[in-house]
Amino acid sequence: MSAGEQGEAPVAARAAPEPPAGSKASAALPRAVVGLGLVSLLTDASSEAIFPLLPAFLATLGASNTFIGLVEGAAELVANSLKYATGLLADRRARLKPLVLAGYVLSTAARPLVAFAAVPWHVLAVRLVDRVGKGVRTSPRDALIAAAAEPSIRARAYGFHRAMDHAGAAVGTLLGAGILWSLGARGAQAATAEQLRTVFLWAAVPGVLAVIALALTPEPRRAAPRPRARRDGRLPPALRRALVPLGLFAFANATDAFILVKLARLGGAPILAPLLWLALHVVKAATATAGGRLADRYGKRDALALGWTVYAVAWSAIGFAETVPALFVLGAVYGISHGLVEGAERALVAELAAGNATGKAFGVYNMLVGLAALAASTTFGFVWDALGSAVAFAGSGALALLAALALLKLVPRPA
């Protein structure tokens, strides 16, 4: 089957059992998946050129640490709440691309406006609109990938998308640092407000290119929506069971920013922070597609259990790291664990949804994971302050291992 034919097949037609392992392992990714990956790369290049610089920019506007936390907390809360609503909406639409495009356009239009912020609440407003765009597009985009990719390559398709996402984050980090360097600044903390505003404006360029790339990306046909079934139907029992370990792992998966905090506590030079951040994204980008291929060949459930176990070991060990080189090595192993699971998670959701209300399935998944991740970072920070970093990292690792065991118990291996 050609890439174009893969993109044309309706969702309902792909509810069949997964073909034998390796039967289509070498199949080419559909054009729609490749196009959405390019869109993700360009979008993350735009957002990651801005995001790491926002705390320094807010400081120049006189914002407190509490306000900085409010900005990010409110932004993520809005985005994750919308993911469920737009997932439901996706199941009522025959075409998903207009909804996905609307989300990308909204974020692209809002993001550079932070350059004109005069007071901290202006930044909050821009971030909220940016995250609204993310909330609008995420679940329909995930459903679109499920519609485009055959079940035999679906984990690889999601892994490729996540790889492009991480590659874009790496490009964005380099882009922001490069522009600051060209302006004479040697880091965000040493930059003036005007230099930071210049970076924010230039970051609009890859965002605009992302919208153009999406407009040119072909949209696969989906089965006609069934409004009554979408309203009255519940998620399949197997998917509801799988959401338990998926949510538990999300609660174990605190923000990567704590690795940077650990680096600072070990006395790492400030220049090492962006290098470590860049290294994490490079490792994730390099392993995500291979991780998806592994899940397609040996099964999503087992690939997830393996990845979560690797995460548990690496994340726990980070808490006990005593040297900067050890932290970099463990950070690389941690990045590999993400490469193993990111494509497999979404592919498992699509597989267990079985062509029934795929948008709703991704809406519930994205909202659950997003809200659990917010709680994870808050809880992790509290435990670190109260009991120390070793307990915080080891506690999260133990939860991840528990999630792996729950997954093996609650989700049967496909026949």
Short mmCIF file of C-alpha atoms in Angstrom, two decimals:
data_model
loop_
_atom_site.label_atom_id
_atom_site.label_comp_id
_atom_site.label_asym_id
_atom_site.label_seq_id
_atom_site.Cartn_x
_atom_site.Cartn_y
_atom_site.Cartn_z
CA MET A 1 0.00 0.00 0.00
CA SER A 2 1.37 3.42 -0.95
CA ALA A 3 1.78 6.31 1.46
CA GLY A 4 -1.09 8.11 -0.21
CA GLU A 5 -3.36 5.06 0.14
CA GLN A 6 -2.44 4.79 3.81
CA GLY A 7 -3.53 8.38 4.31
CA GLU A 8 -6.84 7.73 2.49
CA ALA A 9 -8.00 4.75 4.55
CA PRO A 10 -10.82 5.58 7.00
CA VAL A 11 -10.34 5.23 10.74
CA ALA A 12 -13.04 2.62 11.16
CA ALA A 13 -11.30 0.38 8.65
CA ARG A 14 -8.23 0.23 10.88
CA ALA A 15 -9.90 -1.27 13.91
CA ALA A 16 -8.71 -4.73 12.84
CA PRO A 17 -6.22 -6.63 15.00
CA GLU A 18 -2.60 -5.64 14.63
CA PRO A 19 -0.81 -7.61 11.90
CA PRO A 20 2.03 -9.98 12.73
CA ALA A 21 5.14 -8.39 14.16
CA GLY A 22 7.43 -6.93 11.55
CA SER A 23 5.05 -7.47 8.59
CA LYS A 24 5.16 -3.81 7.63
CA ALA A 25 8.11 -2.65 9.67
CA SER A 26 9.74 -1.05 6.66
CA ALA A 27 6.60 0.70 5.35
CA ALA A 28 7.11 4.36 4.53
CA LEU A 29 5.47 6.92 6.77
CA PRO A 30 2.45 8.61 5.14
CA ARG A 31 2.91 12.12 3.76
CA ALA A 32 0.45 13.48 6.31
CA VAL A 33 2.57 12.14 9.19
CA VAL A 34 5.77 13.58 7.69
CA GLY A 35 4.03 16.92 7.11
CA LEU A 36 2.72 17.08 10.67
CA GLY A 37 6.20 16.23 11.93
CA LEU A 38 7.68 19.15 9.99
CA VAL A 39 4.97 21.42 11.38
CA SER A 40 5.84 20.29 14.91
CA LEU A 41 9.56 20.89 14.32
CA LEU A 42 8.98 24.45 13.10
CA THR A 43 6.45 25.24 15.84
CA ASP A 44 8.75 24.04 18.60
CA ALA A 45 11.65 25.94 17.07
CA SER A 46 9.50 29.05 17.44
CA SER A 47 8.24 28.37 20.96
CA GLU A 48 11.54 27.09 22.40
CA ALA A 49 13.37 30.17 21.14
CA ILE A 50 11.04 32.12 23.45
CA PHE A 51 10.13 29.90 26.39
CA PRO A 52 13.56 29.55 28.09
CA LEU A 53 13.96 33.34 27.97
CA LEU A 54 10.59 34.22 29.50
CA PRO A 55 11.68 34.08 33.18
CA ALA A 56 14.55 36.51 32.48
CA PHE A 57 12.21 38.77 30.47
CA LEU A 58 9.57 38.75 33.21
CA ALA A 59 12.27 39.70 35.70
CA THR A 60 13.05 42.81 33.62
CA LEU A 61 9.35 43.71 33.91
CA GLY A 62 9.46 43.37 37.70
CA ALA A 63 7.54 40.09 37.98
CA SER A 64 7.88 38.00 41.14
CA ASN A 65 8.68 34.29 41.20
CA THR A 66 5.10 33.67 42.29
CA PHE A 67 3.81 35.46 39.18
CA ILE A 68 6.14 33.45 36.94
CA GLY A 69 4.69 30.28 38.43
CA LEU A 70 1.17 31.63 37.90
CA VAL A 71 1.89 32.31 34.23
CA GLU A 72 2.98 28.74 33.50
CA GLY A 73 0.41 27.09 35.77
CA ALA A 74 -2.50 29.01 34.27
CA ALA A 75 -1.26 28.47 30.73
CA GLU A 76 -1.00 24.70 31.13
CA LEU A 77 -4.34 24.46 32.96
CA VAL A 78 -6.11 26.20 30.06
CA ALA A 79 -4.38 24.04 27.45
CA ASN A 80 -5.10 20.74 29.18
CA SER A 81 -8.75 21.59 29.82
CA LEU A 82 -9.27 22.40 26.14
CA LYS A 83 -7.70 19.15 24.94
CA TYR A 84 -10.72 17.16 26.15
CA ALA A 85 -13.27 19.53 24.62
CA THR A 86 -11.55 19.61 21.24
CA GLY A 87 -11.20 15.83 21.31
CA LEU A 88 -15.00 15.57 21.57
CA LEU A 89 -15.38 18.13 18.80
CA ALA A 90 -13.02 16.16 16.57
CA ASP A 91 -15.34 13.15 16.68
CA ARG A 92 -18.16 15.28 15.30
CA ARG A 93 -16.18 16.49 12.31
CA ALA A 94 -15.34 14.63 9.13
CA ARG A 95 -12.31 16.90 8.61
CA LEU A 96 -9.77 17.58 11.34
CA LYS A 97 -7.22 19.68 9.49
CA PRO A 98 -9.18 22.98 9.81
CA LEU A 99 -9.34 22.51 13.59
CA VAL A 100 -5.63 21.70 13.79
CA LEU A 101 -4.80 24.65 11.54
CA ALA A 102 -6.87 27.01 13.70
CA GLY A 103 -4.86 25.99 16.77
CA TYR A 104 -1.52 26.55 15.08
CA VAL A 105 -2.60 29.90 13.62
CA LEU A 106 -3.78 31.10 17.04
CA SER A 107 -0.47 30.23 18.72
CA THR A 108 1.62 31.62 15.86
CA ALA A 109 -0.26 34.92 15.92
CA ALA A 110 -0.03 35.27 19.70
CA ARG A 111 3.53 34.18 20.42
CA PRO A 112 5.51 37.16 19.01
CA LEU A 113 3.20 39.62 20.79
CA VAL A 114 5.17 38.98 23.97
CA ALA A 115 7.81 41.28 22.44
CA PHE A 116 5.44 44.21 23.00
CA ALA A 117 4.66 43.40 26.65
CA ALA A 118 5.06 46.39 28.94
CA VAL A 119 3.87 44.83 32.22
CA PRO A 120 3.85 41.22 33.50
CA TRP A 121 0.15 40.59 32.91
CA HIS A 122 0.67 41.22 29.19
CA VAL A 123 2.93 38.16 29.14
CA LEU A 124 0.28 36.16 30.99
CA ALA A 125 -2.34 37.11 28.40
CA VAL A 126 -0.09 36.11 25.49
CA ARG A 127 0.83 32.79 27.10
CA LEU A 128 -2.83 32.01 27.71
CA VAL A 129 -3.73 32.60 24.06
CA ASP A 130 -0.69 30.58 22.95
CA ARG A 131 -1.77 27.65 25.14
CA VAL A 132 -5.37 27.95 23.97
CA GLY A 133 -3.99 27.31 20.49
CA LYS A 134 -2.14 24.25 21.78
CA GLY A 135 -5.26 22.98 23.52
CA VAL A 136 -7.30 23.39 20.34
CA ARG A 137 -4.89 21.49 18.08
CA THR A 138 -3.38 18.68 20.18
CA SER A 139 -6.16 16.07 20.37
CA PRO A 140 -7.38 16.55 16.75
CA ARG A 141 -3.76 16.33 15.56
CA ASP A 142 -3.21 13.06 17.42
CA ALA A 143 -6.44 11.70 15.92
CA LEU A 144 -5.27 12.83 12.49
CA ILE A 145 -2.04 10.86 12.85
CA ALA A 146 -4.08 7.81 13.89
CA ALA A 147 -6.18 8.22 10.74
CA ALA A 148 -3.12 8.55 8.51
CA ALA A 149 -0.99 5.67 9.82
CA GLU A 150 -1.72 1.96 9.52
CA PRO A 151 -1.78 0.12 12.89
CA SER A 152 1.43 -1.72 11.95
CA ILE A 153 3.43 1.53 11.83
CA ARG A 154 1.40 3.72 14.18
CA ALA A 155 3.86 3.76 17.09
CA ARG A 156 6.64 4.67 14.65
CA ALA A 157 4.45 7.46 13.27
CA TYR A 158 3.90 8.92 16.74
CA GLY A 159 7.56 8.37 17.59
CA PHE A 160 8.58 10.25 14.44
CA HIS A 161 6.27 13.10 15.38
CA ARG A 162 7.78 13.30 18.87
CA ALA A 163 11.29 13.10 17.40
CA MET A 164 10.55 16.10 15.18
CA ASP A 165 9.08 17.89 18.20
CA HIS A 166 12.28 17.40 20.19
CA ALA A 167 14.43 18.31 17.18
CA GLY A 168 12.47 21.55 16.93
CA ALA A 169 13.07 22.24 20.61
CA ALA A 170 16.80 21.78 20.06
CA VAL A 171 16.73 24.08 17.03
CA GLY A 172 14.74 26.68 18.97
CA THR A 173 17.17 26.64 21.87
CA LEU A 174 20.08 27.20 19.47
CA LEU A 175 18.11 29.85 17.57
CA GLY A 176 17.38 31.89 20.69
CA ALA A 177 20.95 31.59 21.95
CA GLY A 178 22.36 32.43 18.51
CA ILE A 179 20.28 35.58 18.14
CA LEU A 180 21.26 36.75 21.62
CA TRP A 181 24.91 36.06 20.82
CA SER A 182 24.68 38.06 17.60
CA LEU A 183 23.19 40.95 19.58
CA GLY A 184 26.12 40.91 22.00
CA ALA A 185 24.43 39.12 24.91
CA ARG A 186 26.13 36.08 26.40
CA GLY A 187 23.10 34.42 28.00
CA ALA A 188 19.52 35.24 29.00
CA GLN A 189 20.44 36.72 32.38
CA ALA A 190 22.95 39.08 30.74
CA ALA A 191 20.53 40.20 28.02
CA THR A 192 18.63 43.47 28.06
CA ALA A 193 14.87 43.64 27.64
CA GLU A 194 15.28 45.02 24.12
CA GLN A 195 17.57 42.17 23.10
CA LEU A 196 15.03 39.66 24.39
CA ARG A 197 12.24 41.43 22.50
CA THR A 198 14.27 41.08 19.31
CA VAL A 199 14.54 37.31 19.84
CA PHE A 200 10.78 37.06 20.37
CA LEU A 201 10.08 38.83 17.08
CA TRP A 202 12.50 36.67 15.08
CA ALA A 203 10.96 33.56 16.63
CA ALA A 204 7.79 34.30 14.67
CA VAL A 205 9.50 33.24 11.42
CA PRO A 206 9.52 29.45 12.02
CA GLY A 207 5.99 29.75 13.40
CA VAL A 208 4.74 31.26 10.14
CA LEU A 209 6.60 28.58 8.18
CA ALA A 210 4.84 25.94 10.31
CA VAL A 211 1.41 27.28 9.35
CA ILE A 212 2.39 27.27 5.67
CA ALA A 213 3.69 23.70 5.97
CA LEU A 214 0.43 22.58 7.59
CA ALA A 215 -1.63 24.24 4.86
CA LEU A 216 0.33 22.19 2.29
CA THR A 217 0.05 18.91 4.23
CA PRO A 218 -2.49 16.45 2.75
CA GLU A 219 -5.36 15.43 4.99
CA PRO A 220 -6.31 11.74 5.17
CA ARG A 221 -9.99 10.90 4.83
CA ARG A 222 -11.74 9.64 7.95
CA ALA A 223 -14.89 7.64 8.46
CA ALA A 224 -18.01 9.82 8.61
CA PRO A 225 -18.69 10.92 12.21
CA ARG A 226 -21.56 9.28 14.06
CA PRO A 227 -22.94 12.04 16.33
CA ARG A 228 -25.24 9.86 18.43
CA ALA A 229 -22.61 7.20 19.03
CA ARG A 230 -20.11 9.89 19.94
CA ARG A 231 -22.42 11.47 22.49
CA ASP A 232 -23.70 8.30 24.15
CA GLY A 233 -20.76 5.94 23.78
CA ARG A 234 -18.20 5.32 26.48
CA LEU A 235 -14.55 4.67 25.96
CA PRO A 236 -13.76 0.97 25.47
CA PRO A 237 -13.11 -0.85 28.78
CA ALA A 238 -9.56 -1.77 27.72
CA LEU A 239 -8.74 1.90 27.16
CA ARG A 240 -10.29 2.94 30.46
CA ARG A 241 -8.09 0.39 32.23
CA ALA A 242 -5.01 1.59 30.37
CA LEU A 243 -5.64 5.18 31.44
CA VAL A 244 -4.90 4.17 35.06
CA PRO A 245 -1.20 3.34 34.51
CA LEU A 246 -0.87 6.11 31.89
CA GLY A 247 -2.09 8.66 34.44
CA LEU A 248 0.07 7.16 37.19
CA PHE A 249 3.19 7.43 35.04
CA ALA A 250 2.33 11.02 34.15
CA PHE A 251 2.15 11.76 37.89
CA ALA A 252 5.60 10.20 38.27
CA ASN A 253 7.02 12.23 35.38
CA ALA A 254 7.99 15.62 36.85
CA THR A 255 9.30 18.40 34.64
CA ASP A 256 12.79 18.09 33.14
CA ALA A 257 13.59 21.45 34.72
CA PHE A 258 14.41 19.64 37.97
CA ILE A 259 17.42 18.09 36.23
CA LEU A 260 18.69 21.63 35.68
CA VAL A 261 18.07 22.40 39.35
CA LYS A 262 20.08 19.30 40.25
CA LEU A 263 22.87 20.51 37.96
CA ALA A 264 22.97 23.83 39.78
CA ARG A 265 23.05 22.09 43.18
CA LEU A 266 26.05 20.06 42.01
CA GLY A 267 27.89 23.29 41.22
CA GLY A 268 27.67 23.03 37.45
CA ALA A 269 28.72 26.15 35.55
CA PRO A 270 25.78 28.21 34.21
CA ILE A 271 26.84 27.50 30.61
CA LEU A 272 26.23 23.78 31.23
CA ALA A 273 22.48 24.29 31.79
CA PRO A 274 21.58 25.05 28.15
CA LEU A 275 24.00 22.34 27.01
CA LEU A 276 22.27 19.75 29.21
CA TRP A 277 18.85 20.95 28.06
CA LEU A 278 19.95 20.70 24.44
CA ALA A 279 21.44 17.24 25.02
CA LEU A 280 18.17 15.97 26.49
CA HIS A 281 16.22 17.05 23.41
CA VAL A 282 18.84 15.64 21.03
CA VAL A 283 18.74 12.23 22.74
CA LYS A 284 14.93 12.19 22.74
CA ALA A 285 14.84 13.17 19.07
CA ALA A 286 17.41 10.52 18.16
CA THR A 287 15.57 7.68 19.91
CA ALA A 288 11.84 8.45 19.53
CA THR A 289 11.39 7.00 16.03
CA ALA A 290 13.39 3.88 16.90
CA GLY A 291 11.34 3.52 20.07
CA GLY A 292 8.15 3.65 18.02
CA ARG A 293 9.50 1.03 15.62
CA LEU A 294 10.30 -1.20 18.61
CA ALA A 295 6.73 -0.81 19.89
CA ASP A 296 5.29 -1.69 16.48
CA ARG A 297 7.41 -4.84 16.32
CA TYR A 298 7.09 -6.17 19.87
CA GLY A 299 3.88 -4.54 21.11
CA LYS A 300 2.98 -1.19 22.64
CA ARG A 301 2.30 -2.54 26.11
CA ASP A 302 5.66 -4.29 26.51
CA ALA A 303 7.57 -1.36 25.00
CA LEU A 304 5.91 1.00 27.47
CA ALA A 305 6.65 -1.25 30.42
CA LEU A 306 10.31 -1.41 29.36
CA GLY A 307 10.55 2.34 28.84
CA TRP A 308 8.91 3.14 32.16
CA THR A 309 11.28 0.75 33.94
CA VAL A 310 14.30 2.42 32.34
CA TYR A 311 12.84 5.78 33.38
CA ALA A 312 12.40 4.56 36.96
CA VAL A 313 16.04 3.48 37.20
CA ALA A 314 17.50 6.57 35.50
CA TRP A 315 15.31 9.12 37.31
CA SER A 316 15.96 7.53 40.71
CA ALA A 317 19.71 7.45 40.05
CA ILE A 318 19.73 11.15 39.14
CA GLY A 319 18.71 11.91 42.71
CA PHE A 320 21.88 10.22 43.96
CA ALA A 321 24.25 11.69 41.35
CA GLU A 322 27.19 13.47 42.96
CA THR A 323 29.13 14.74 39.94
CA VAL A 324 28.23 16.71 36.83
CA PRO A 325 29.52 14.03 34.40
CA ALA A 326 27.38 11.42 36.15
CA LEU A 327 24.36 13.69 35.78
CA PHE A 328 24.98 14.06 32.04
CA VAL A 329 25.26 10.28 31.59
CA LEU A 330 22.12 9.60 33.61
CA GLY A 331 20.35 12.40 31.77
CA ALA A 332 21.12 10.64 28.48
CA VAL A 333 19.66 7.36 29.80
CA TYR A 334 16.62 9.30 30.99
CA GLY A 335 16.25 10.79 27.50
CA ILE A 336 16.40 7.31 25.96
CA SER A 337 13.55 6.20 28.22
CA HIS A 338 11.38 8.95 26.79
CA GLY A 339 12.30 7.88 23.28
CA LEU A 340 11.05 4.39 24.12
CA VAL A 341 7.64 5.50 25.37
CA GLU A 342 6.45 8.67 23.67
CA GLY A 343 5.32 7.07 20.43
CA ALA A 344 4.09 3.90 22.12
CA GLU A 345 1.79 5.78 24.52
CA ARG A 346 -0.20 7.50 21.79
CA ALA A 347 -0.22 4.39 19.60
CA LEU A 348 -1.64 2.37 22.51
CA VAL A 349 -4.43 4.92 22.98
CA ALA A 350 -5.28 4.77 19.28
CA GLU A 351 -5.15 0.96 19.28
CA LEU A 352 -7.41 0.57 22.32
CA ALA A 353 -9.85 3.18 21.03
CA ALA A 354 -10.34 0.71 18.15
CA GLY A 355 -11.59 3.37 15.73
CA ASN A 356 -14.37 4.39 18.14
CA ALA A 357 -14.31 8.06 19.19
CA THR A 358 -10.58 8.48 18.59
CA GLY A 359 -10.80 12.22 19.23
CA LYS A 360 -12.48 11.69 22.60
CA ALA A 361 -9.90 9.04 23.48
CA PHE A 362 -7.04 11.44 22.82
CA GLY A 363 -8.93 14.25 24.54
CA VAL A 364 -9.23 12.23 27.74
CA TYR A 365 -5.63 11.00 27.46
CA ASN A 366 -4.11 14.42 26.82
CA MET A 367 -6.15 16.09 29.58
CA LEU A 368 -5.35 13.34 32.09
CA VAL A 369 -1.64 13.33 31.31
CA GLY A 370 -1.44 17.12 31.30
CA LEU A 371 -3.17 17.60 34.64
CA ALA A 372 -1.23 14.73 36.23
CA ALA A 373 2.02 16.28 35.00
CA LEU A 374 1.11 19.59 36.64
CA ALA A 375 0.43 17.80 39.92
CA ALA A 376 3.65 15.82 39.49
CA SER A 377 5.89 18.86 39.31
CA THR A 378 4.18 20.58 42.24
CA THR A 379 4.40 17.46 44.40
CA PHE A 380 7.99 16.76 43.36
CA GLY A 381 9.08 20.27 44.31
CA PHE A 382 7.36 20.01 47.69
CA VAL A 383 9.00 16.65 48.46
CA TRP A 384 12.41 17.99 47.40
CA ASP A 385 12.08 20.97 49.72
CA ALA A 386 10.85 18.82 52.60
CA LEU A 387 12.91 15.64 52.28
CA GLY A 388 15.69 16.29 49.77
CA SER A 389 16.35 15.54 46.12
CA ALA A 390 17.21 11.85 46.60
CA VAL A 391 13.80 11.10 48.11
CA ALA A 392 12.00 13.15 45.45
CA PHE A 393 13.71 11.44 42.51
CA ALA A 394 13.48 7.96 44.05
CA GLY A 395 9.82 8.46 44.93
CA SER A 396 8.97 9.40 41.36
CA GLY A 397 10.99 6.43 40.12
CA ALA A 398 9.03 4.10 42.40
CA LEU A 399 5.75 5.46 41.04
CA ALA A 400 6.96 4.88 37.48
CA LEU A 401 7.83 1.28 38.31
CA LEU A 402 4.39 0.85 39.88
CA ALA A 403 2.85 2.22 36.68
CA ALA A 404 4.77 -0.36 34.63
CA LEU A 405 3.50 -3.19 36.84
CA ALA A 406 -0.06 -1.84 36.66
CA LEU A 407 0.17 -1.67 32.87
CA LEU A 408 1.22 -5.32 32.64
CA LYS A 409 -1.60 -6.29 35.00
CA LEU A 410 -4.43 -4.19 33.52
CA VAL A 411 -3.67 -4.29 29.80
CA PRO A 412 -3.50 -7.78 28.26
CA ARG A 413 -0.96 -8.55 25.56
CA PRO A 414 -2.60 -8.49 22.11
CA ALA A 415 -3.46 -11.92 20.77
#
